[in-house]
Short mmCIF file of C-alpha atoms and ligand atoms in Angstrom, two decimals:
data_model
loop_
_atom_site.label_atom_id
_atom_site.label_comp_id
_atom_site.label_asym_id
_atom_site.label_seq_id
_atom_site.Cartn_x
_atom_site.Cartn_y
_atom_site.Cartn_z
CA UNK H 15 110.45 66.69 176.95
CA UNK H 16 110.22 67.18 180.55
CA UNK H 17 113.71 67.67 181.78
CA UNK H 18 112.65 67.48 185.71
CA UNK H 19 110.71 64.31 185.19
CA UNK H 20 113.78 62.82 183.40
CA UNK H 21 116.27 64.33 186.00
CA UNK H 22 114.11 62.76 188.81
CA UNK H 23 114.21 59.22 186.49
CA UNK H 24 117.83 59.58 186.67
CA UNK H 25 118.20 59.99 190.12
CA UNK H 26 115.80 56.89 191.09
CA UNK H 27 117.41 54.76 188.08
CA UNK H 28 121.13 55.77 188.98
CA UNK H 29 122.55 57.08 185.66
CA UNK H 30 121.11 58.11 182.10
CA UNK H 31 121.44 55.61 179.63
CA UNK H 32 119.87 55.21 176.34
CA UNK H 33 117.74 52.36 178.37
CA UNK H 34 116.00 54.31 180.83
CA UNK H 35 115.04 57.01 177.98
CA UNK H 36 112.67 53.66 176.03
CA UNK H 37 111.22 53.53 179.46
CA UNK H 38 110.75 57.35 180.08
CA UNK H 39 109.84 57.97 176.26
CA UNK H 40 107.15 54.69 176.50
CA UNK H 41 105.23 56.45 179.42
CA UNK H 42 105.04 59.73 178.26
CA UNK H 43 103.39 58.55 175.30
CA UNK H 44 101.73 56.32 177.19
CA UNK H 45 99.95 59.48 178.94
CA UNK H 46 99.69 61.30 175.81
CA UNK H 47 97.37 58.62 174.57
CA UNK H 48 95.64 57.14 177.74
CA UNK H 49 95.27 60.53 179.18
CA UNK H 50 97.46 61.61 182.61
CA UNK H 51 96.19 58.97 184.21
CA UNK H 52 99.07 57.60 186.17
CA UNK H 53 99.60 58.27 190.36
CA UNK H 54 101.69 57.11 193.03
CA UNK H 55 98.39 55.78 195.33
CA UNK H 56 97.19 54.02 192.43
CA UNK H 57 96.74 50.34 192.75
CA UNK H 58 95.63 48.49 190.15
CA UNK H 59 94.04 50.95 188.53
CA UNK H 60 96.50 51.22 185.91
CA UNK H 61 98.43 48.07 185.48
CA UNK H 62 101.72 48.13 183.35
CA UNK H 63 103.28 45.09 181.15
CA UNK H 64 107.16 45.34 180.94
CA UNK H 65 108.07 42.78 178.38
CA UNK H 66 111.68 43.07 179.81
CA UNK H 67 113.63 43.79 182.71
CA UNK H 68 116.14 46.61 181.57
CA UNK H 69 116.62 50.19 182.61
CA UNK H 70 113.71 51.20 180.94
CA UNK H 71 111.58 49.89 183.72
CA UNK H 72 112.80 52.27 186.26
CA UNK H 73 111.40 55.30 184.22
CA UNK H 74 108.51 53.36 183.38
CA UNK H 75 107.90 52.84 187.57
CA UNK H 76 109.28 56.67 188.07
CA UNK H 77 106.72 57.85 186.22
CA UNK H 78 103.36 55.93 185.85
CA UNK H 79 103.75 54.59 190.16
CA UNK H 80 103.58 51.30 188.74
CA UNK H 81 105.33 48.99 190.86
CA UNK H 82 106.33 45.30 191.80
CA UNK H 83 105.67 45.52 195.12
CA UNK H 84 101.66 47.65 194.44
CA UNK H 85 100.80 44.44 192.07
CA UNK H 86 100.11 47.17 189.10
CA UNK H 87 103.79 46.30 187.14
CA UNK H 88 103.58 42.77 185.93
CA UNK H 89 107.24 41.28 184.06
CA UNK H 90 106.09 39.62 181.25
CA UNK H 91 109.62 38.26 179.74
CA UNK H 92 109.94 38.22 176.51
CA UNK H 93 113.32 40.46 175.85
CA UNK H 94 111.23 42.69 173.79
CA UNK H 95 111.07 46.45 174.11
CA UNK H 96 108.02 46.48 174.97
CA UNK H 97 105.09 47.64 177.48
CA UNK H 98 101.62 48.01 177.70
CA UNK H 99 99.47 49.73 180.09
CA UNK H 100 95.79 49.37 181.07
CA UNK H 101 93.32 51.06 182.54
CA UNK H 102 91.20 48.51 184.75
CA UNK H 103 88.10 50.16 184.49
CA UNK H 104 87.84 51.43 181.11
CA UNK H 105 89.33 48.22 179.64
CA UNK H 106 91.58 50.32 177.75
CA UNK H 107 95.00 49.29 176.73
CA UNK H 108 98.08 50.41 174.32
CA UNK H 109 101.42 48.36 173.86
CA UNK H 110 104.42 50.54 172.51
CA UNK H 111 106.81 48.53 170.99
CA UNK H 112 110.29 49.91 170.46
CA UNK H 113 110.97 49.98 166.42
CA UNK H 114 113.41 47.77 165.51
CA UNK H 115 115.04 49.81 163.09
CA UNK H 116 114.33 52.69 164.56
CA UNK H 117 118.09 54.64 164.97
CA UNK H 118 121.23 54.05 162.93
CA UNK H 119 123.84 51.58 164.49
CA UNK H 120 126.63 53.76 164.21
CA UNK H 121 125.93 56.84 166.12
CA UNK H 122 127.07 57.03 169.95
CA UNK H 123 125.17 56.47 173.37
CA UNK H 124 124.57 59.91 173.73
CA UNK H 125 123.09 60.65 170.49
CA UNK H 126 120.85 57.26 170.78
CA UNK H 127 119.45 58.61 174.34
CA UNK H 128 118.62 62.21 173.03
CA UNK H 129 117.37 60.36 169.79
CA UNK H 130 115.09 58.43 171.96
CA UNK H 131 114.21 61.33 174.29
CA UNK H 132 113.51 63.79 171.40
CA UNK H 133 112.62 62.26 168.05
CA UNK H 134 108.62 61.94 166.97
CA UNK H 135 107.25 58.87 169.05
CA UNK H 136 105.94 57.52 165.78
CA UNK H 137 109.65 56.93 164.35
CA UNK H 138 110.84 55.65 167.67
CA UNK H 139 107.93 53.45 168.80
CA UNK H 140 104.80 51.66 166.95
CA UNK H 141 101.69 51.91 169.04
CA UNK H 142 99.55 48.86 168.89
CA UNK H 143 96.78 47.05 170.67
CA UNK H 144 97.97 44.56 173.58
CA UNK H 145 98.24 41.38 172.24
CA UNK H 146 97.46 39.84 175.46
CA UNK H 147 94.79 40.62 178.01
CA UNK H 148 94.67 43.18 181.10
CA UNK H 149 96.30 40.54 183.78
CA UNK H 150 94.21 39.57 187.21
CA UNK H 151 94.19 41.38 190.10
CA UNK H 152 96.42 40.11 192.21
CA UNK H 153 94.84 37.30 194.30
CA UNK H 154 95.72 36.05 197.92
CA UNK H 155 96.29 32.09 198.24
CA UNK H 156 97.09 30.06 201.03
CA UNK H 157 100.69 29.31 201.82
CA UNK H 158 101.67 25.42 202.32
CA UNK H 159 104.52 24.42 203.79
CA UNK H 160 107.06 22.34 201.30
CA UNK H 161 108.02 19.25 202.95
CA UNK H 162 111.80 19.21 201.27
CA UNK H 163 112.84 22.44 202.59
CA UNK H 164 110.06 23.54 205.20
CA UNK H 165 109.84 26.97 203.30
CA UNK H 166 106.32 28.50 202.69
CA UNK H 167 105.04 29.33 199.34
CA UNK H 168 101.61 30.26 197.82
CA UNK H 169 99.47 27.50 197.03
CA UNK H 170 99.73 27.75 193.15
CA UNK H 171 103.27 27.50 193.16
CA UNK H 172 103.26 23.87 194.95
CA UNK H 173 104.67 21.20 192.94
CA UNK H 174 104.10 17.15 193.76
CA UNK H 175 107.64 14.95 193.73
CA UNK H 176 106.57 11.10 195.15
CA UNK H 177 103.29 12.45 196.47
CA UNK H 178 105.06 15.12 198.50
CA UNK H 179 104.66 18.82 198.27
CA UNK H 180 106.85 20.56 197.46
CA UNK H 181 108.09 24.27 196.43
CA UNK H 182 109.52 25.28 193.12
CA UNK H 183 113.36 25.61 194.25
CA UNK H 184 113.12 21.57 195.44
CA UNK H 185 111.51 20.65 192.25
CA UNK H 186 113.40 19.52 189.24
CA UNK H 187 111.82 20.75 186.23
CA UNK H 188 111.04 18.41 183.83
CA UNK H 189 110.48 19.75 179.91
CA UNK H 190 110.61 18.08 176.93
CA UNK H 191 110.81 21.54 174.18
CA UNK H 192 107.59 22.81 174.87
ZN1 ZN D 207 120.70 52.27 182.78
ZN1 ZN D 208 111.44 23.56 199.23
#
């Protein structure tokens, strides 16, 4: 492994943790198999599917320049340890899922994040096709006022309560199981 790329994952993140190493281990197999693709200016070049919002994110954002704010990390939440990453142009795409057997309960935090760090990515994480497509490019929309609150949001998040317009925090949700 690459000790300074995982000390500098460390520093952004806060503290090691068994976490962070899913995230660091999922991108540098990530740029085994895509090629070293990843780079700070990117935009959406390379877009990146986190599946949840744990430590492992920070490594994954570290490392490939992914980020919320750039449009190229998208939260996709399922819980799962999971990401993918695409490359826009090439269409390419890999999701590494985290095994879920993939360590034995009983051994300690340490020996889980060096397991993670160290052991042959094929043990620790299957490599599989996204099962879901390279996500839009980030679009611009208009912003409309909501007429409970007077807040601005994007057009597509407007909701209609008795013909007004409204934003998502003044609407009640209404959901009947699916
Ligand atoms: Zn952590
Ligand atoms: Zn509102």
């Amino acid at each position: 492994m690459n000790k300074k790329l995982w000390d500098e994952c460390v520093t952004f993140h806060g503290h090691e943790c068994p976490g962070l190493a899913i995230g660091y281990r999922a991108a540098e197999i990530a740029k085994e198999q895509l090629g070293d693709i990843f780079s700070p200016e990117f935009d959406e070049e390379v877009v990146c599917v986190s599946e949840n919002d744990a430590c492992g994110v920070d490594a994954v954002q570290w490392i490939t320049g992914c980020t919320i704010g750039k449009g190229n990390l998208i939260y996709k939440p399922s819980g799962k340890m999971a990401f993918s990453f695409f490359i826009r142009e090439t269409g390419q795409g890999i999701r590494l899922v985290m095994k879920p057997n993939a360590f034995d309960d009983n051994i300690s935090r340490e020996e889980l994040q060096k397991y993670i760090l160290e052991a042959p990515a094929e043990e620790v994480f299957w490599v599989k096709k996204p099962n879901y497509k390279i996500p839009q490019r980030a679009r611009l929309f208009k912003s409309v006022i909501c007429e409970n609150c007077g807040e601005a949001s994007p057009e597509y998040k407007m909701r209609l309560v008795d013909g007004k317009r409204v934003c998502i925090d003044c609407f009640d949700d209404y959901e009947r199981g699916w």
